[in-house]
XYZ file of C-alpha atoms in Angstrom:
422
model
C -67.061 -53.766 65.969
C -66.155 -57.461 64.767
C -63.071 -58.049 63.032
C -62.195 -60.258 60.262
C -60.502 -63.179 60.914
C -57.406 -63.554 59.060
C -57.817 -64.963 55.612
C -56.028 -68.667 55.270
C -53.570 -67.372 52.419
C -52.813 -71.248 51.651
C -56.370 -72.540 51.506
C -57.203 -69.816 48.823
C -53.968 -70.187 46.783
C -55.078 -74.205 47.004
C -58.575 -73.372 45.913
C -57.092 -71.543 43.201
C -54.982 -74.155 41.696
C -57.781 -76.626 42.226
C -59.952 -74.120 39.906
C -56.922 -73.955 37.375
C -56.719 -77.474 36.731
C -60.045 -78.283 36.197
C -60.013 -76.126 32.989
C -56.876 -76.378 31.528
C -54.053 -79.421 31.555
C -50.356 -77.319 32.204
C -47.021 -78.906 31.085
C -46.042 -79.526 34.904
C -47.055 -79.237 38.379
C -44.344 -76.571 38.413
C -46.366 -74.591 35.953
C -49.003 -74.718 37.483
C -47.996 -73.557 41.140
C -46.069 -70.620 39.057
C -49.077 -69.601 37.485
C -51.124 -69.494 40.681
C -48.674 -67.154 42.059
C -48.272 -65.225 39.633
C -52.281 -64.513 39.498
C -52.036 -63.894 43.310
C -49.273 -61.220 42.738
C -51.265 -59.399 40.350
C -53.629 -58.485 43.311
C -50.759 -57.034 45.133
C -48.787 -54.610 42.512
C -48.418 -51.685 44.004
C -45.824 -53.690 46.301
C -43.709 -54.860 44.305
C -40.456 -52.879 42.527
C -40.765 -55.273 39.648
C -43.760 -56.750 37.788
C -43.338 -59.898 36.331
C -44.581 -60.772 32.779
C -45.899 -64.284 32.458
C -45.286 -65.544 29.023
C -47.835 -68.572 27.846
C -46.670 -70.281 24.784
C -47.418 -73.262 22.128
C -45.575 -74.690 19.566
C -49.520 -75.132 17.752
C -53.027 -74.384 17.684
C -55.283 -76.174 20.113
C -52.925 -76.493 23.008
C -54.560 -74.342 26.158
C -53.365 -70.817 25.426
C -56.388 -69.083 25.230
C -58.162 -70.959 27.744
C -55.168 -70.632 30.293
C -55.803 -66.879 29.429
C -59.532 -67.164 30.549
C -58.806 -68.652 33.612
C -56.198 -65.830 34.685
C -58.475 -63.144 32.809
C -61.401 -64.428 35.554
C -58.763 -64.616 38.609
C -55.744 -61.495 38.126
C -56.429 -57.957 39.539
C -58.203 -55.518 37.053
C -58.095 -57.752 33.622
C -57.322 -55.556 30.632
C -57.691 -56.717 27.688
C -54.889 -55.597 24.988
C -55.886 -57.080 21.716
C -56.687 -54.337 19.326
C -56.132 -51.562 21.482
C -53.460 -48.690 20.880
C -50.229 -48.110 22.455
C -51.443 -44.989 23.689
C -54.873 -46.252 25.042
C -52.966 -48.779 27.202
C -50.911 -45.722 28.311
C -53.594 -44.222 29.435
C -54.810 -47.016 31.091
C -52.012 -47.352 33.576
C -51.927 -45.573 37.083
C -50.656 -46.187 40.269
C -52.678 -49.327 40.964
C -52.110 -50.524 37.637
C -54.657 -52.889 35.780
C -52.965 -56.532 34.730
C -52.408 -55.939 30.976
C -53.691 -59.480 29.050
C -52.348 -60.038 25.218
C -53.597 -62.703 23.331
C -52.384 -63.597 20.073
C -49.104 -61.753 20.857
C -47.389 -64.048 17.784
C -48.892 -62.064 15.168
C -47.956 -58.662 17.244
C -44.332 -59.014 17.483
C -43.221 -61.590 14.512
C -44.012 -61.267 10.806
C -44.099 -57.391 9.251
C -46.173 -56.488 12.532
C -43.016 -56.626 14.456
C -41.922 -53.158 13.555
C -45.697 -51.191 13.893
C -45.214 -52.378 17.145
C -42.201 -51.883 18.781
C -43.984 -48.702 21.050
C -45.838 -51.861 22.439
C -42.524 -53.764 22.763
C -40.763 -51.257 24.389
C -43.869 -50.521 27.070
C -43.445 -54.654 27.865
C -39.926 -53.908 28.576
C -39.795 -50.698 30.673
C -43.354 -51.518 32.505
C -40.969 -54.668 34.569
C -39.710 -52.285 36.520
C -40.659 -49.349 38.689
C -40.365 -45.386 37.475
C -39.550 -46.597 33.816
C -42.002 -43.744 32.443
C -42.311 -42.450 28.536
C -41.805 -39.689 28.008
C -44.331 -37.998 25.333
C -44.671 -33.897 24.405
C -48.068 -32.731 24.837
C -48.300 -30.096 21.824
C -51.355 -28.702 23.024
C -50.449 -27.762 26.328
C -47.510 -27.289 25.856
C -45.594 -29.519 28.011
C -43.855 -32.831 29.225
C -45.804 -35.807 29.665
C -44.922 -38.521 31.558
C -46.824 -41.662 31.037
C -46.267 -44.660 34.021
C -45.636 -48.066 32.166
C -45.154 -50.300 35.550
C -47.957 -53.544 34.903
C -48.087 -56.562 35.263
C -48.682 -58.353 32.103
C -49.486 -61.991 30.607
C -49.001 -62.557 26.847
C -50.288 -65.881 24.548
C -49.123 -66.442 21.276
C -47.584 -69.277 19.335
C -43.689 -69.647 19.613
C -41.173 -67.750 21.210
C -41.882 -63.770 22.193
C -38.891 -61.308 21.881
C -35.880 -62.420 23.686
C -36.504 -58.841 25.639
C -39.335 -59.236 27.103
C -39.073 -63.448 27.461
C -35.735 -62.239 29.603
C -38.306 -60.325 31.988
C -41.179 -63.437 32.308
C -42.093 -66.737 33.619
C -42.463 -68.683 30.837
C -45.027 -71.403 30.319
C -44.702 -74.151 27.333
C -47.979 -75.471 26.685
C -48.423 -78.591 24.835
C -51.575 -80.114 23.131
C -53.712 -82.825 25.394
C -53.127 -86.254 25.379
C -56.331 -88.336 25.046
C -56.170 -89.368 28.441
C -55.812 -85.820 29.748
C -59.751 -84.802 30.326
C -61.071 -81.159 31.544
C -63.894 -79.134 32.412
C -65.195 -77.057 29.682
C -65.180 -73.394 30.469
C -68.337 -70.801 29.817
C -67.623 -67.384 30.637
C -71.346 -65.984 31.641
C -71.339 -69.786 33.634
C -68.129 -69.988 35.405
C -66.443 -66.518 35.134
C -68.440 -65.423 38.333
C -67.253 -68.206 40.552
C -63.789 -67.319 39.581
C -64.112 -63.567 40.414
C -65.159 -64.796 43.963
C -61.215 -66.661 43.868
C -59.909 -63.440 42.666
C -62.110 -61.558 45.433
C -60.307 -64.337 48.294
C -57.219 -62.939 46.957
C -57.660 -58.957 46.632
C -58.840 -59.556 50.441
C -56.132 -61.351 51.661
C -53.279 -59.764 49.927
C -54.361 -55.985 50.170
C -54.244 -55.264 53.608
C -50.764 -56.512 53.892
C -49.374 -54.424 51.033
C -46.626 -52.704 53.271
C -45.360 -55.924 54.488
C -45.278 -57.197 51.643
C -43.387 -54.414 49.927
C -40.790 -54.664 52.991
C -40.606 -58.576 51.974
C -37.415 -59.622 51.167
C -37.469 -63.552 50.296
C -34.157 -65.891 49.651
C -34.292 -65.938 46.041
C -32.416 -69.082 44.490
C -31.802 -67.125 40.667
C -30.171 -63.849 40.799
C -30.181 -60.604 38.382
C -32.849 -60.236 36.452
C -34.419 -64.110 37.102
C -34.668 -62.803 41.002
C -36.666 -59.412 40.055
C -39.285 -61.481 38.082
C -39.804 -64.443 40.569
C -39.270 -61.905 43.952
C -43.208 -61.263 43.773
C -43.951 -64.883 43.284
C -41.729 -66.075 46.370
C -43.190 -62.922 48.537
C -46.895 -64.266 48.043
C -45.627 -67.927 48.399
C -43.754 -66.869 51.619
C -46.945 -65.010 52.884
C -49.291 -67.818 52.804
C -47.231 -70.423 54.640
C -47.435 -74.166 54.256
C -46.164 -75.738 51.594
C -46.549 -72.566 49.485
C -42.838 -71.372 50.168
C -41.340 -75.190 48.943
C -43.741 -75.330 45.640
C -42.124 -71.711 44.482
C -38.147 -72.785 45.309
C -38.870 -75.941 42.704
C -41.339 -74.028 40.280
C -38.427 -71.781 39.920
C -35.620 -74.347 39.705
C -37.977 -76.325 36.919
C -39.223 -73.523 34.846
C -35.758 -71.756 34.776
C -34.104 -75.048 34.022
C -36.360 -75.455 30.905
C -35.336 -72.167 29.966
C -31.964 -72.867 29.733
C -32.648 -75.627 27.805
C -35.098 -75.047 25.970
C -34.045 -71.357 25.354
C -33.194 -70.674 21.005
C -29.847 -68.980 21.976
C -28.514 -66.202 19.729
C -26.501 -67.675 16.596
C -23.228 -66.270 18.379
C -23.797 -68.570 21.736
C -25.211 -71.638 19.107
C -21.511 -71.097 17.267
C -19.548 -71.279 21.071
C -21.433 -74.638 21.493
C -20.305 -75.673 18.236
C -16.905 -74.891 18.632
C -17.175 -76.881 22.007
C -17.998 -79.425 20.519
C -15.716 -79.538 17.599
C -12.831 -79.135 20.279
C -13.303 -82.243 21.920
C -10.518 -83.106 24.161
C -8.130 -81.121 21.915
C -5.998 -78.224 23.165
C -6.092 -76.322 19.724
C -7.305 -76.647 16.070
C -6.658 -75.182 12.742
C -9.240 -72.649 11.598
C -9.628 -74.737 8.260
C -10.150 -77.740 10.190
C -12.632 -75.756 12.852
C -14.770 -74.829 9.768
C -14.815 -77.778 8.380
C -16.157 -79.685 11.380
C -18.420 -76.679 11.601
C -20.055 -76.824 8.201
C -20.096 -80.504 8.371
C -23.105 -80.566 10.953
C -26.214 -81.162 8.875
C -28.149 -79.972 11.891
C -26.169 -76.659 12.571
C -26.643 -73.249 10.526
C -23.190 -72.739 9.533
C -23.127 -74.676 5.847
C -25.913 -72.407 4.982
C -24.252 -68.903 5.259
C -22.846 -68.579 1.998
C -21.697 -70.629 -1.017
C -19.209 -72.314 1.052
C -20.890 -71.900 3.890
C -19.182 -70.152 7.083
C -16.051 -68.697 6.546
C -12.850 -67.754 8.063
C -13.679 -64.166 8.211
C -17.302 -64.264 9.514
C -16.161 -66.718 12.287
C -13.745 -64.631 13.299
C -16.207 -61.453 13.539
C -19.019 -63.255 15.621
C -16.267 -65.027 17.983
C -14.480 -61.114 18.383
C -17.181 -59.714 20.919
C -15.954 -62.641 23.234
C -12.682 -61.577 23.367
C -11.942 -64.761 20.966
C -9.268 -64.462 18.105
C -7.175 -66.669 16.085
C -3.990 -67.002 16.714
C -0.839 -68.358 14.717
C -0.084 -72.005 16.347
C 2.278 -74.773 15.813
C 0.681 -77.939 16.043
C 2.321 -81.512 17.457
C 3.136 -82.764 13.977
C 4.692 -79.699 13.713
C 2.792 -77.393 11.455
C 2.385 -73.970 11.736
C -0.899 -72.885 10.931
C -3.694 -70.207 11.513
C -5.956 -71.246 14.093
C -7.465 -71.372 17.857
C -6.595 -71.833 21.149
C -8.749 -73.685 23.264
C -7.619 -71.702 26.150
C -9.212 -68.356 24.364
C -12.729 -70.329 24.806
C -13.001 -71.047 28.145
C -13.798 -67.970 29.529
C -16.730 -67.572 27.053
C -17.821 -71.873 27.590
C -18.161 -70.622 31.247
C -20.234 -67.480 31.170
C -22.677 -68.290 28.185
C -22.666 -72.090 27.352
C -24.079 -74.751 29.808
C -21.836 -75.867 32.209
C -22.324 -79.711 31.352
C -23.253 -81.701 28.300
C -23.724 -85.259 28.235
C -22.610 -85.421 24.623
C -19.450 -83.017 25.001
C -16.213 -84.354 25.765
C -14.846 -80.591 26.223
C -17.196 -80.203 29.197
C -15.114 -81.645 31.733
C -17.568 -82.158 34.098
C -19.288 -85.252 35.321
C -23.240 -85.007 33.979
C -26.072 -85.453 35.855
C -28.537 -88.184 35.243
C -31.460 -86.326 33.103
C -34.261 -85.417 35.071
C -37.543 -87.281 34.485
C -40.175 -85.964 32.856
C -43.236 -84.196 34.958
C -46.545 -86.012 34.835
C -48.115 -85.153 31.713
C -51.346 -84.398 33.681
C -51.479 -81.293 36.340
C -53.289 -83.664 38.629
C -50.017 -84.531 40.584
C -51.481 -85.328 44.394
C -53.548 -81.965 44.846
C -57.404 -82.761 45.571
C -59.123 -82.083 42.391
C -61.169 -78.895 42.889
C -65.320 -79.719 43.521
C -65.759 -76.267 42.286
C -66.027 -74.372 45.778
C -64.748 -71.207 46.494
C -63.946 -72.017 49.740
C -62.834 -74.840 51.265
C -65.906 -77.389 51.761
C -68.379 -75.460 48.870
C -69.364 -78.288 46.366
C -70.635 -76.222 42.931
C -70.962 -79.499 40.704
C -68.961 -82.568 39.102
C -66.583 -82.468 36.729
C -66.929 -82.197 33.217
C -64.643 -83.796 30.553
C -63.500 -81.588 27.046
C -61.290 -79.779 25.246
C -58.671 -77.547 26.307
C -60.084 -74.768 23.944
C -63.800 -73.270 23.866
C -66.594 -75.678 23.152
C -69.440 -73.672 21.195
C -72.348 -76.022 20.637
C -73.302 -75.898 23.994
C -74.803 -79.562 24.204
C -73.116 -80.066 27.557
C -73.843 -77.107 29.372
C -74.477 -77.982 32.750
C -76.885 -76.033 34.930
C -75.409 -72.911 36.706
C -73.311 -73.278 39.635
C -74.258 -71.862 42.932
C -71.862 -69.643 44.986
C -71.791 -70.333 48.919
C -72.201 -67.298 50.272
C -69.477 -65.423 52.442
């Protein structure tokens, strides 16, 4: 009996990426590296105590959702489609090898008056990250507890931000619309999906027969809490295929969950704390009329809009109360007496929910570090382009240039590629 040589876990996680770029432009190398790992981990669930959602959104039409979804649709272990289908049928759907649940469109699911018919969905987003989260349901015709698995791995599209809840439990990827100069392949499913189930093929038979050491896998995460439970799968399959695999998921993660801090639209309650860090300045204390006023002075903050007068001295002092933040009476330097707050009774609150540095704070007290440049607007960052092979040295045919999205006229259809064989 022959046996199989071992499969090169980098060279297919390289072929991979080389197949991603040629059909859709990402915001980042970053992105993209996290995206290839995250496909590969979907071939490898039933190792993993957490299953990462991977979050794909645009702030507009056009920009590569859909096609992004293709791409991992063609690639990901046991596609299923969720647009359209009930909360129960996906359920149903979901065993102990679970199927990778795919949701397009997810902005009209969760925002607008669909958010409420679908909070069973919501809720099966947010249990299914981790392991033996099951509903519970009563079967009424026999009589007896149900209990219905929820663990999958999931990737959702949509337009703007998804719930905080299940954004919290993803890898998010910000997609932006092509610049002119940014040129890719146009993607056909009966035409191309084949070759990419031969990539997800590569994977399923490198990553399967190493599903207990990969559930003993314990990686160095760099994020901890929840952050660590989403990315753990991702640095597990980086750390299994070697090479530079290991390095691209350490700065994916420090990237992507940079831009999340960033990026991220913060409750109004941590939006007020950076306000009031900023209206502090280098000052040790300030009156509350005085805090308000500086408050519902910004033209670019909220606060001048909650009311007639805007925010007041009560609501301030309700949404700064779950910090452990009250007012306080003080007597100021020119010798005043006057309600007010302590700088001292922010700090705490500055340090656990409010970036640690701001260029344009004075309160910060810390020295800030130079901004970091932006990523190459392309994904083609030093990686060979991809020829189309499947495995390493398997020309398919040249490159085509279009649009992110689908092209339908089907002028440029080039002939059909042909697979190497195994």
């Amino acid at each position: 009996m022959t046996t199989r040589p071992p499969a090169d876990g980098a060279a297919i996680l390289d072929t991979l990426r080389a197949a991603l770029v040629r059909y859709v432009v990402l915001p980042s190398p970053q992105a993209t590296d996290a995206v290839v790992l995250w496909i590969a981990a979907s071939h490898a669930q039933p190792a993993w105590a957490h299953a990462p959602r991977l979050v794909i959104r645009a702030p507009e039409k056009r920009c590569g959702k859909s096609r992004l979804l293709d791409v991992i649709e063609a690639t990901c272990h046991n596609p299923l489609i969720t647009v359209n289908a009930s909360t129960a049928a996906i359920y149903r759907s979901i065993d102990d090898d679970p199927p990778t649940l795919l949701v397009d469109e997810s902005d009209t699911i969760f925002g607008g008056k669909s958010a409420d018919t679908n909070e069973d969905l919501r809720g099966l987003l947010n249990a299914g990250h981790q392991r033996n989260r099951p509903a519970l349901r009563w079967d009424n015709v026999g009589r007896q507890l149900e209990r219905c698995p929820t663990f999958a791995m999931a990737a959702l599209a949509g337009i703007g931000a998804m719930p905080d809840t299940i954004e919290d439990r993803a890898v998010v990827i910000r997609m932006r619309r092509r610049m002119p100069g940014e040129t890719v392949s146009p993607y056909r499913h009966r035409r191309d999906r084949p070759t990419l189930r031969t990539i997800a093929e590569d994977l399923s038979g490198w990553l399967r027969p190493d599903l207990a050491a990969l559930e003993r896998a314990e990686p160095a995460m760099p994020v901890e809490d929840r952050a660590a439970d989403t990315w753990e799968p991702l640095f597990a399959v980086a750390e299994h295929a070697g090479g530079p695999w290991p390095d691209r998921a350490r700065r994916a993660v420090d990237v992507l969950t940079a831009e999340a801090d960033e990026g991220e639209e913060s409750s109004q309650r941590v939006r007020l704390l950076l306000d009031c860090r900023r209206a502090f300045g280098a000052e040790n204390a300030l009156p509350t009329a005085r805090l308000l006023q500086l408050l519902n002075g910004d033209p670019e903050a909220p606060w001048a809009e909650h009311g007639p007068a805007g925010l007041t001295g009560r609501r301030l002092a309700v949404m700064l109360r779950d910090y452990g933040i009250r007012s306080a009476n003080i007597r100021f330097p020119d010798g005043a007496q006057a309600k007010g707050y302590d700088r001292a009774a922010f700090t705490d609150a500055w340090a656990r929910y409010c970036p640690p540095d701001d260029p344009e704070d004075p309160s910060a007290g810390v020295t800030s570090h130079p901004s970091r440049p932006s990523p190459p607007s392309s994904a083609r960052d030093g990686y060979p382009p991809w020829d189309g092979s499947i495995r390493p040295g398997t020309p398919i045919r040249p490159g085509l240039t279009s649009h992110n999205e689908r092209v339908t006229d089907g002028t440029d259809t080039p002939p059909a590629p042909a697979i190497a064989p195994a």
